[in-house]
Coordinates of C-alpha atoms in Angstrom, one line a residue:
X1 CA -61.7 -8.9 81.8
X2 CA -60.7 -10.6 85.1
X3 CA -61.3 -14.3 85.7
X4 CA -60.1 -14.2 89.3
X5 CA -60.6 -11.7 92.0
X6 CA -56.9 -11.7 93.2
X7 CA -55.0 -9.4 95.6
X8 CA -54.3 -6.6 93.1
X9 CA -57.9 -6.6 92.0
X10 CA -59.1 -6.3 95.6
X11 CA -56.7 -3.3 96.1
X12 CA -58.1 -1.6 92.9
X13 CA -61.7 -2.3 94.1
X14 CA -61.1 -0.8 97.5
X15 CA -59.6 2.4 96.0
X16 CA -62.2 2.8 93.3
X17 CA -65.1 2.3 95.8
X18 CA -63.6 4.9 98.1
X19 CA -63.1 7.3 95.3
X20 CA -66.6 6.7 93.9
X21 CA -68.2 7.2 97.3
X22 CA -66.2 10.3 97.8
X23 CA -67.6 11.9 94.6
X24 CA -71.2 10.8 95.5
X25 CA -70.9 11.7 99.2
X26 CA -73.1 14.8 99.2
X27 CA -75.8 13.3 97.1
X28 CA -76.0 10.2 99.3
X29 CA -76.0 12.5 102.4
X30 CA -79.1 14.2 101.0
X31 CA -81.0 10.9 100.9
X32 CA -80.4 10.2 104.5
X33 CA -83.8 10.2 106.3
X34 CA -83.5 6.8 108.2
X35 CA -82.9 5.8 111.0
X36 CA -82.3 9.5 111.7
X37 CA -82.2 12.4 109.2
X38 CA -78.7 13.5 110.1
X39 CA -77.4 13.7 106.6
X40 CA -74.1 11.8 107.0
X41 CA -74.6 8.4 105.5
X42 CA -72.6 9.2 102.3
X43 CA -69.8 10.6 104.4
X44 CA -69.8 7.7 106.7
X45 CA -69.6 5.1 103.9
X46 CA -66.9 7.1 102.2
X47 CA -64.8 7.1 105.4
X48 CA -65.4 3.4 106.0
X49 CA -64.2 2.4 102.5
X50 CA -61.4 4.9 102.7
X51 CA -60.1 3.2 105.9
X52 CA -60.3 -0.2 104.2
X53 CA -58.4 1.1 101.2
X54 CA -55.7 2.8 103.4
X55 CA -55.2 -0.5 105.3
X56 CA -54.4 -2.2 102.0
X57 CA -52.0 0.6 101.0
X58 CA -50.0 -0.2 104.1
X59 CA -49.5 -3.8 103.1
X60 CA -46.3 -4.8 101.2
X61 CA -46.9 -5.0 97.4
X62 CA -46.4 -8.8 97.4
X63 CA -48.9 -9.5 100.1
X64 CA -50.9 -12.7 99.2
X65 CA -54.7 -12.9 98.8
X66 CA -55.4 -14.1 102.3
X67 CA -53.5 -11.2 103.9
X68 CA -55.1 -8.7 101.5
X69 CA -58.7 -9.8 102.3
X70 CA -57.9 -9.8 106.1
X71 CA -56.4 -6.3 105.9
X72 CA -59.4 -5.1 103.8
X73 CA -62.0 -6.4 106.3
X74 CA -60.0 -5.2 109.4
X75 CA -59.5 -1.7 107.9
X76 CA -63.2 -1.4 107.3
X77 CA -64.0 -2.6 110.8
X78 CA -61.6 -0.1 112.4
X79 CA -62.8 2.8 110.3
X80 CA -66.5 2.0 110.2
X81 CA -68.7 5.0 110.7
X82 CA -72.4 5.2 111.3
X83 CA -75.1 2.6 111.0
X84 CA -74.5 1.8 107.3
X85 CA -70.7 1.9 107.6
X86 CA -70.7 -0.7 110.3
X87 CA -73.1 -2.9 108.4
X88 CA -70.9 -2.6 105.2
X89 CA -67.8 -3.4 107.2
X90 CA -69.5 -6.7 108.4
X91 CA -70.4 -7.5 104.8
X92 CA -66.8 -7.1 103.8
X93 CA -65.9 -9.4 106.7
X94 CA -68.2 -12.0 105.2
X95 CA -66.6 -11.7 101.8
X96 CA -63.2 -12.0 103.3
X97 CA -64.2 -15.1 105.3
X98 CA -64.9 -16.9 102.0
X99 CA -62.5 -15.4 99.6
X100 CA -59.3 -15.3 101.6
X101 CA -59.0 -19.1 101.2
X102 CA -60.6 -19.4 97.7
X103 CA -59.4 -18.9 94.2
X104 CA -61.6 -15.9 93.7
X105 CA -63.6 -17.2 90.7
X106 CA -67.2 -16.4 90.0
X107 CA -68.6 -19.2 92.2
X108 CA -66.4 -18.0 95.1
X109 CA -67.6 -14.4 94.8
X110 CA -71.2 -15.7 94.8
X111 CA -70.6 -17.7 98.0
X112 CA -68.8 -14.6 99.5
X113 CA -71.8 -12.4 98.8
X114 CA -74.2 -14.9 100.3
X115 CA -72.0 -15.0 103.5
X116 CA -71.7 -11.2 103.5
X117 CA -75.5 -10.9 103.6
X118 CA -75.8 -13.5 106.3
X119 CA -73.3 -11.9 108.6
X120 CA -74.6 -8.3 108.0
X121 CA -78.1 -9.3 108.9
X122 CA -77.0 -11.2 112.0
X123 CA -75.1 -8.2 113.2
X124 CA -78.3 -6.0 113.4
X125 CA -80.4 -6.4 116.5
X126 CA -83.6 -5.4 114.8
X127 CA -83.3 -5.6 111.0
X128 CA -85.5 -3.2 109.0
X129 CA -86.5 -3.8 105.4
X130 CA -86.0 -1.0 102.9
X131 CA -82.4 -0.4 104.1
X132 CA -78.9 -1.4 103.1
X133 CA -79.7 -4.9 104.4
X134 CA -82.5 -5.3 101.9
X135 CA -80.2 -4.2 99.0
X136 CA -77.4 -6.6 100.2
X137 CA -79.8 -9.5 100.6
X138 CA -81.2 -9.0 97.1
X139 CA -77.8 -8.8 95.5
X140 CA -76.7 -12.0 97.3
X141 CA -80.0 -13.8 96.4
X142 CA -79.5 -12.9 92.7
X143 CA -76.1 -14.8 92.6
X144 CA -77.0 -17.6 95.1
X145 CA -77.6 -20.0 92.2
X146 CA -74.3 -19.1 90.6
X147 CA -72.4 -19.7 93.8
X148 CA -72.7 -23.5 93.2
X149 CA -71.8 -23.2 89.5
X150 CA -68.0 -23.9 89.2
X151 CA -68.1 -22.6 85.7
X152 CA -69.8 -19.3 86.6
X153 CA -68.0 -16.3 85.1
X154 CA -66.6 -13.7 87.5
X155 CA -67.9 -10.8 85.5
X156 CA -71.3 -12.4 85.3
X157 CA -71.5 -12.8 89.0
X158 CA -70.2 -9.3 89.8
X159 CA -72.5 -7.7 87.1
X160 CA -75.6 -9.6 88.3
X161 CA -75.0 -8.5 92.0
X162 CA -74.6 -4.9 91.0
X163 CA -77.6 -5.0 88.7
X164 CA -79.8 -6.5 91.4
X165 CA -78.5 -4.0 94.0
X166 CA -79.6 -1.2 91.8
X167 CA -83.1 -2.8 91.3
X168 CA -83.4 -3.4 95.0
X169 CA -82.5 0.1 95.8
X170 CA -85.4 1.3 93.6
X171 CA -87.7 -0.9 95.7
X172 CA -86.7 0.5 99.1
X173 CA -89.4 3.3 99.2
X174 CA -92.1 0.6 98.9
X175 CA -90.6 -1.2 101.9
X176 CA -90.1 1.7 104.3
X177 CA -92.7 4.4 104.8
X178 CA -90.3 7.2 105.7
X179 CA -88.6 6.8 102.4
X180 CA -91.9 6.9 100.5
X181 CA -93.0 10.0 102.4
X182 CA -89.8 11.7 101.6
X183 CA -89.6 10.6 98.0
X184 CA -86.1 9.2 98.3
X185 CA -84.4 5.8 98.1
X186 CA -82.4 4.5 101.0
X187 CA -79.0 6.2 101.5
X188 CA -77.2 3.2 102.8
X189 CA -78.5 1.1 100.0
X190 CA -77.4 3.7 97.4
X191 CA -73.9 3.6 98.9
X192 CA -73.8 -0.2 98.8
X193 CA -75.0 -0.2 95.2
X194 CA -72.0 2.0 94.3
X195 CA -69.6 -0.3 96.1
X196 CA -70.9 -3.3 94.1
X197 CA -70.9 -1.3 90.8
X198 CA -67.3 -0.4 91.6
X199 CA -66.5 -4.1 91.9
X200 CA -68.1 -4.9 88.6
X201 CA -66.2 -2.1 87.0
X202 CA -62.9 -3.5 88.3
X203 CA -63.7 -7.0 87.1
X204 CA -64.8 -5.9 83.6
X205 CA -62.3 -3.1 83.2
X206 CA -65.1 -0.6 82.5
X207 CA -65.3 3.0 83.6
X208 CA -65.8 3.9 87.3
X209 CA -69.3 3.7 88.6
X210 CA -71.3 6.9 88.6
X211 CA -74.1 7.8 91.0
X212 CA -77.4 7.9 89.2
X213 CA -80.1 8.0 91.9
X214 CA -83.0 6.0 90.6
X215 CA -86.6 7.2 90.9
X216 CA -88.6 5.7 93.7
X217 CA -90.6 2.6 92.8
X218 CA -94.1 3.1 91.4
X219 CA -96.5 3.8 94.3
X220 CA -94.0 5.9 96.3
X221 CA -95.6 9.1 97.5
X222 CA -93.2 12.1 97.3
X223 CA -93.8 14.5 100.2
X224 CA -92.1 16.8 102.6
X225 CA -88.8 15.7 104.2
X226 CA -89.2 13.4 107.1
X227 CA -89.6 15.0 110.4
X228 CA -86.8 14.4 112.9
X229 CA -87.8 11.3 114.9
X230 CA -88.6 11.5 118.6
X231 CA -86.1 8.8 119.2
X232 CA -82.8 8.6 121.1
X233 CA -80.6 11.7 121.5
X234 CA -77.2 10.2 120.9
X235 CA -75.3 7.9 118.5
X236 CA -72.6 6.0 120.4
X237 CA -69.9 4.1 118.6
X238 CA -66.7 2.5 119.9
X239 CA -64.3 -0.3 119.2
X240 CA -64.3 -3.0 121.9
X241 CA -61.7 -5.5 122.9
X242 CA -63.8 -8.3 124.4
X243 CA -64.6 -12.0 124.2
X244 CA -67.7 -13.3 122.3
X245 CA -69.5 -14.3 125.5
X246 CA -69.2 -10.7 126.9
X247 CA -70.3 -9.3 123.6
X248 CA -73.5 -11.4 123.7
X249 CA -74.4 -9.9 127.1
X250 CA -73.5 -6.5 125.8
X251 CA -75.9 -6.8 122.8
X252 CA -78.8 -7.6 125.2
X253 CA -78.0 -4.7 127.5
X254 CA -77.6 -2.2 124.6
X255 CA -80.8 -3.5 122.9
X256 CA -82.7 -2.6 126.1
X257 CA -81.1 0.8 126.2
X258 CA -81.8 2.0 122.7
X259 CA -82.2 1.2 119.0
X260 CA -80.3 1.0 115.7
X261 CA -78.0 -1.5 117.5
X262 CA -75.3 -3.0 115.3
X263 CA -72.3 -5.0 116.7
X264 CA -69.8 -6.4 114.2
X265 CA -66.4 -8.0 114.3
X266 CA -64.9 -11.1 115.9
X267 CA -61.7 -12.6 117.1
X268 CA -61.7 -10.3 120.1
X269 CA -62.2 -7.0 118.3
X270 CA -65.7 -5.5 117.7
X271 CA -67.3 -2.3 116.4
X272 CA -70.3 -1.2 118.4
X273 CA -73.0 1.2 117.2
X274 CA -76.2 2.2 119.0
X275 CA -78.6 5.1 119.4
X276 CA -79.5 5.9 123.0
X277 CA -80.7 8.6 125.3
X278 CA -78.1 7.7 127.9
X279 CA -74.8 7.7 126.2
X280 CA -72.9 7.2 129.4
X281 CA -74.8 4.0 130.1
X282 CA -73.9 2.6 126.7
X283 CA -70.3 3.4 127.2
X284 CA -70.3 1.9 130.7
X285 CA -71.9 -1.3 129.4
X286 CA -68.9 -1.5 127.0
X287 CA -66.5 -1.0 129.8
X288 CA -68.2 -3.8 131.7
X289 CA -67.8 -6.1 128.7
X290 CA -64.2 -5.3 127.8
X291 CA -62.0 -2.4 126.8
X292 CA -63.8 0.3 124.7
X293 CA -61.6 2.7 122.7
X294 CA -62.0 5.2 119.9
X295 CA -65.3 6.3 121.5
X296 CA -67.4 8.6 119.4
X297 CA -70.6 10.2 120.7
X298 CA -72.8 12.3 118.3
X299 CA -75.8 14.3 119.3
X300 CA -78.8 13.4 117.1
X301 CA -81.4 15.7 118.6
X302 CA -84.5 14.7 120.4
X303 CA -85.8 14.9 124.0
X304 CA -83.5 15.0 126.9
X305 CA -81.0 17.4 125.4
X306 CA -79.5 19.8 128.0
X307 CA -78.3 23.1 126.8
X308 CA -74.9 24.3 128.0
X309 CA -74.9 26.8 130.8
X310 CA -73.8 30.4 130.4
X311 CA -70.2 30.7 129.4
X312 CA -68.1 29.9 132.5
X313 CA -64.8 28.2 133.3
X314 CA -64.3 25.3 135.7
X315 CA -62.1 22.3 136.7
X316 CA -63.2 18.8 137.5
X317 CA -60.9 16.7 139.7
X318 CA -61.2 13.0 140.5
X319 CA -60.1 12.2 144.0
X320 CA -59.7 8.9 145.9
X321 CA -61.4 9.5 149.2
X322 CA -63.2 12.3 151.0
X323 CA -60.1 14.0 152.6
X324 CA -58.3 14.2 149.2
X325 CA -61.6 15.4 147.7
X326 CA -61.7 18.2 150.3
X327 CA -58.2 19.3 149.3
X328 CA -59.3 19.6 145.6
X329 CA -62.6 21.2 146.6
X330 CA -60.9 23.9 148.7
X331 CA -58.7 24.7 145.7
X332 CA -61.8 25.4 143.6
X333 CA -62.5 22.1 141.7
X334 CA -65.7 20.3 141.3
X335 CA -64.8 16.9 142.8
X336 CA -65.7 13.4 141.7
X337 CA -64.9 10.9 144.5
X338 CA -63.9 7.4 143.7
X339 CA -63.1 4.4 145.9
X340 CA -59.4 3.4 146.0
X341 CA -58.7 0.9 143.3
X342 CA -61.8 1.6 141.3
X343 CA -62.9 4.1 138.6
X344 CA -65.7 6.5 139.1
X345 CA -69.1 6.1 137.3
X346 CA -69.1 7.8 133.9
X347 CA -72.4 9.5 134.9
X348 CA -70.7 11.1 137.9
X349 CA -67.9 12.5 135.8
X350 CA -70.3 13.8 133.2
X351 CA -72.5 15.4 135.8
X352 CA -69.5 17.2 137.3
X353 CA -68.4 18.5 133.9
X354 CA -71.9 19.9 133.4
X355 CA -71.8 21.5 136.8
X356 CA -68.4 23.0 136.3
X357 CA -69.3 25.2 133.4
X358 CA -69.1 25.6 129.6
X359 CA -65.3 25.4 129.4
X360 CA -63.9 22.6 131.6
X361 CA -60.5 21.1 132.4
X362 CA -60.8 17.5 133.8
X363 CA -58.1 16.1 136.1
X364 CA -58.4 12.3 136.1
X365 CA -55.4 11.9 138.4
X366 CA -55.2 8.2 137.7
X367 CA -54.4 6.2 134.5
X368 CA -57.5 4.0 134.9
X369 CA -59.8 7.0 135.3
X370 CA -58.6 8.7 132.2
X371 CA -60.6 6.5 129.9
X372 CA -63.9 7.3 131.8
X373 CA -63.0 11.0 131.8
X374 CA -62.4 10.9 128.0
X375 CA -65.7 9.2 127.4
X376 CA -67.6 11.7 129.5
X377 CA -65.8 14.6 127.7
X378 CA -67.0 13.2 124.3
X379 CA -70.6 13.3 125.5
X380 CA -70.2 16.8 127.0
X381 CA -68.7 18.2 123.8
X382 CA -71.7 17.0 121.8
X383 CA -73.8 19.1 124.2
X384 CA -71.9 22.2 123.3
X385 CA -69.4 22.2 126.1
X386 CA -65.7 22.7 125.6
X387 CA -63.8 20.1 127.6
X388 CA -60.1 19.2 127.9
X389 CA -58.9 16.0 129.7
X390 CA -55.4 16.7 131.1
X391 CA -52.9 13.9 131.4
X392 CA -52.6 13.9 135.2
X393 CA -51.6 10.4 136.4
X394 CA -51.4 11.2 140.1
X395 CA -53.2 13.4 142.6
X396 CA -50.1 15.5 143.2
X397 CA -50.0 16.3 139.5
X398 CA -53.6 17.3 139.6
X399 CA -52.9 19.6 142.5
X400 CA -50.0 21.2 140.6
X401 CA -52.2 21.8 137.6
X402 CA -55.0 23.2 139.7
X403 CA -52.5 25.6 141.4
X404 CA -51.8 27.4 138.1
X405 CA -55.4 27.4 136.9
X406 CA -56.5 30.9 135.9
X407 CA -60.2 31.4 134.9
X408 CA -59.4 34.8 133.4
X409 CA -56.9 33.3 130.9
X410 CA -58.0 32.1 127.4
X411 CA -59.1 28.5 127.9
X412 CA -56.5 27.0 125.5
X413 CA -53.7 28.9 127.3
X414 CA -55.0 27.8 130.6
X415 CA -55.0 24.2 129.5
X416 CA -51.5 24.5 128.3
X417 CA -50.3 26.0 131.6
X418 CA -52.0 23.4 133.6
X419 CA -50.7 20.6 131.5
X420 CA -47.1 21.9 131.7
X421 CA -47.4 22.2 135.5
X422 CA -48.6 18.6 135.7
X423 CA -45.9 17.4 133.4
X424 CA -43.2 19.1 135.4
X425 CA -44.3 17.4 138.6
X426 CA -42.6 14.1 139.5
X427 CA -44.8 11.8 141.5
X428 CA -44.1 9.0 143.9
X429 CA -45.8 7.0 146.6
X430 CA -45.1 4.5 149.4
X431 CA -47.0 1.2 149.6
X432 CA -47.0 -1.4 152.4
X433 CA -47.4 -4.7 150.5
X434 CA -50.3 -6.9 151.4
X435 CA -49.2 -9.6 149.0
X436 CA -46.1 -10.9 147.3
X437 CA -45.2 -9.0 144.1
X438 CA -42.2 -9.2 141.8
X439 CA -41.0 -5.7 140.8
X440 CA -38.1 -4.2 138.9
X441 CA -36.7 -3.3 142.3
X442 CA -36.8 -6.9 143.5
X443 CA -39.2 -9.2 145.2
X444 CA -41.7 -7.6 147.6
X445 CA -43.1 -9.8 150.3
X446 CA -46.1 -9.1 152.5
X447 CA -45.2 -6.4 155.0
X448 CA -42.4 -5.0 152.9
X449 CA -42.4 -1.3 152.0
X450 CA -42.2 -0.4 148.3
X451 CA -41.3 3.1 147.1
X452 CA -42.4 4.0 143.6
X453 CA -41.1 7.0 141.5
X454 CA -42.9 8.1 138.4
X455 CA -44.7 4.8 138.1
X456 CA -41.6 2.6 138.5
X457 CA -40.6 0.6 141.5
X458 CA -37.6 2.3 143.0
X459 CA -36.7 0.9 146.4
X460 CA -37.8 -1.9 148.7
X461 CA -37.3 -1.6 152.5
X462 CA -38.7 -2.5 155.9
X463 CA -39.3 1.0 157.3
X464 CA -42.0 3.3 155.9
X465 CA -40.3 6.5 156.9
X466 CA -36.9 5.3 155.5
X467 CA -38.4 4.4 152.2
X468 CA -40.3 7.7 152.0
X469 CA -37.1 9.6 152.6
X470 CA -35.3 7.6 150.0
X471 CA -37.9 8.2 147.2
X472 CA -37.9 11.9 148.0
X473 CA -34.1 12.0 147.8
X474 CA -34.3 10.4 144.4
X475 CA -37.0 12.7 143.2
X476 CA -35.6 16.0 144.3
X477 CA -33.2 17.6 141.8
X478 CA -31.1 20.8 142.0
X479 CA -33.9 22.6 140.2
X480 CA -36.7 21.4 142.5
X481 CA -38.6 24.1 144.4
X482 CA -41.6 22.5 146.0
X483 CA -42.4 19.2 147.6
X484 CA -46.0 18.3 148.2
X485 CA -47.0 15.4 150.5
X486 CA -50.4 13.8 151.0
X487 CA -50.6 11.6 154.2
X488 CA -52.8 8.6 153.8
X489 CA -55.2 7.0 156.2
X490 CA -53.4 4.9 158.7
X491 CA -50.0 6.5 158.0
X492 CA -47.4 6.0 160.8
X493 CA -47.4 9.0 163.1
X494 CA -44.9 11.6 162.1
X495 CA -44.3 10.2 158.6
X496 CA -44.5 13.5 156.8
X497 CA -42.6 15.2 159.6
X498 CA -39.7 12.8 159.2
X499 CA -39.5 13.6 155.5
X500 CA -39.8 17.3 156.2
X501 CA -36.9 17.1 158.7
X502 CA -34.8 15.3 156.1
X503 CA -35.4 18.1 153.5
X504 CA -34.8 20.8 156.1
X505 CA -31.4 19.4 156.7
X506 CA -30.5 18.5 153.1
X507 CA -32.4 21.0 151.0
X508 CA -33.5 23.9 153.2
X509 CA -34.2 25.9 150.0
X510 CA -37.1 23.6 149.0
X511 CA -40.6 24.6 150.1
X512 CA -42.6 21.7 151.7
X513 CA -46.4 21.5 151.8
X514 CA -48.3 18.7 153.6
X515 CA -52.0 17.8 153.3
X516 CA -54.1 15.2 155.0
X517 CA -55.0 13.2 151.9
X518 CA -56.8 10.4 153.7
X519 CA -56.2 8.0 150.8
X520 CA -56.3 4.3 151.5
X521 CA -53.5 1.9 150.5
X522 CA -50.7 4.5 150.3
X523 CA -49.3 6.0 153.5
X524 CA -47.7 8.8 151.5
X525 CA -48.1 10.4 148.1
X526 CA -45.3 12.8 147.0
X527 CA -45.1 15.4 144.3
X528 CA -41.9 17.3 143.4
X529 CA -42.0 20.5 141.3

């Protein structure tokens, strides 16, 4: 029997809890009627604890207790799924906050559980009793007195917490009407009870915990399964890199948009969970607060769902400016226009995907736009659409991809062909500096001309045409067959013609195509295939 919850014990607990939840996953899923009856709470908790256990597996075997608890909590945060998974990840963060600097004795575990309950409840915008929060609060309350007893036995604290969690779980139908009507206990609470029983098993050296769903408390009224709520249509989750002040504003904004809001984390990394009708607005709020990533959107059912159109194929292209948009539109794409230097609204990209058809290839044509396009694609997929976001980093790559688009080809084959065409297109541009910039090609002063090739500064000069000719010379290889140029707004007269004349003299075998791109900021965009 353990006297101290040390690093090896934490590793064993993480693995046992993940394995136990894996065995009980389907039974817990069957209990899931709140906040929405989507039948995935057991799966979400299993994946959350599995992520935490795998984070510990990646640590060296001699990692100390502080590093172990930190990895455990971070692994759970990064892998948290669903409402209950996010709450449990915050509970583990509370435990880690106390135990990473403590001996790990009984009193320390008691203090850790109290802190876990506090942090978890603080993370939920509108706490509801009869849920995993109630079970955690009850378990922490049962050991609160022991948390000040320096002689408290570790096994006694762990056993008391597990015992009270099981008792609190039996009480949940009396706290939440939807559970009483359905004749079940809370799914998240059941998962938490197994996690705490796994901890007690590790401390006492007993057999792994088994799921034994308790009967509802006396007074519960078994009845038909809960009807799907008329609540929000989407569950939106993402990790967010942001400061605490920005997250405070985000909480208020998301709370106004939907419900089941849980935001957990700290130290610049957060896990955001919310149920909303407008998934795009929830993601855009995250983008305003910081950098959202690992975005997941799940359709929950409810009003506002739009069914996909009849099976059809289309391409969405993002373009900087009306002239460039016209080029893509004439080539058959549904166009989303963005202002130079900005990203388009997520709602606009999503609307374009819905308009384009049921199988859609999206051409972001800019690194900054790709994140918005990916988020819009996630939402569209939940609506039944098939969407692929291609890795086009420049407009000329988008045009190359669109040129080989074939709506009669299998969608996957078409995406492959378009991706290959984009990947085989080198891209460059010319920029007249409006500020001083240090680049790998040297210092660029206001008024200087910078030539960029494949995203890297290549040449600095004084003459726009001279720099344009130089980057084209560097981009063209013996295998090149086509040069595409997009003249920008305000480009010097004859700029594209000067480059064309150079190619006619040096590489008459290369085909040259010139479009009026009308883009701001860059007199010339160049693509070479």
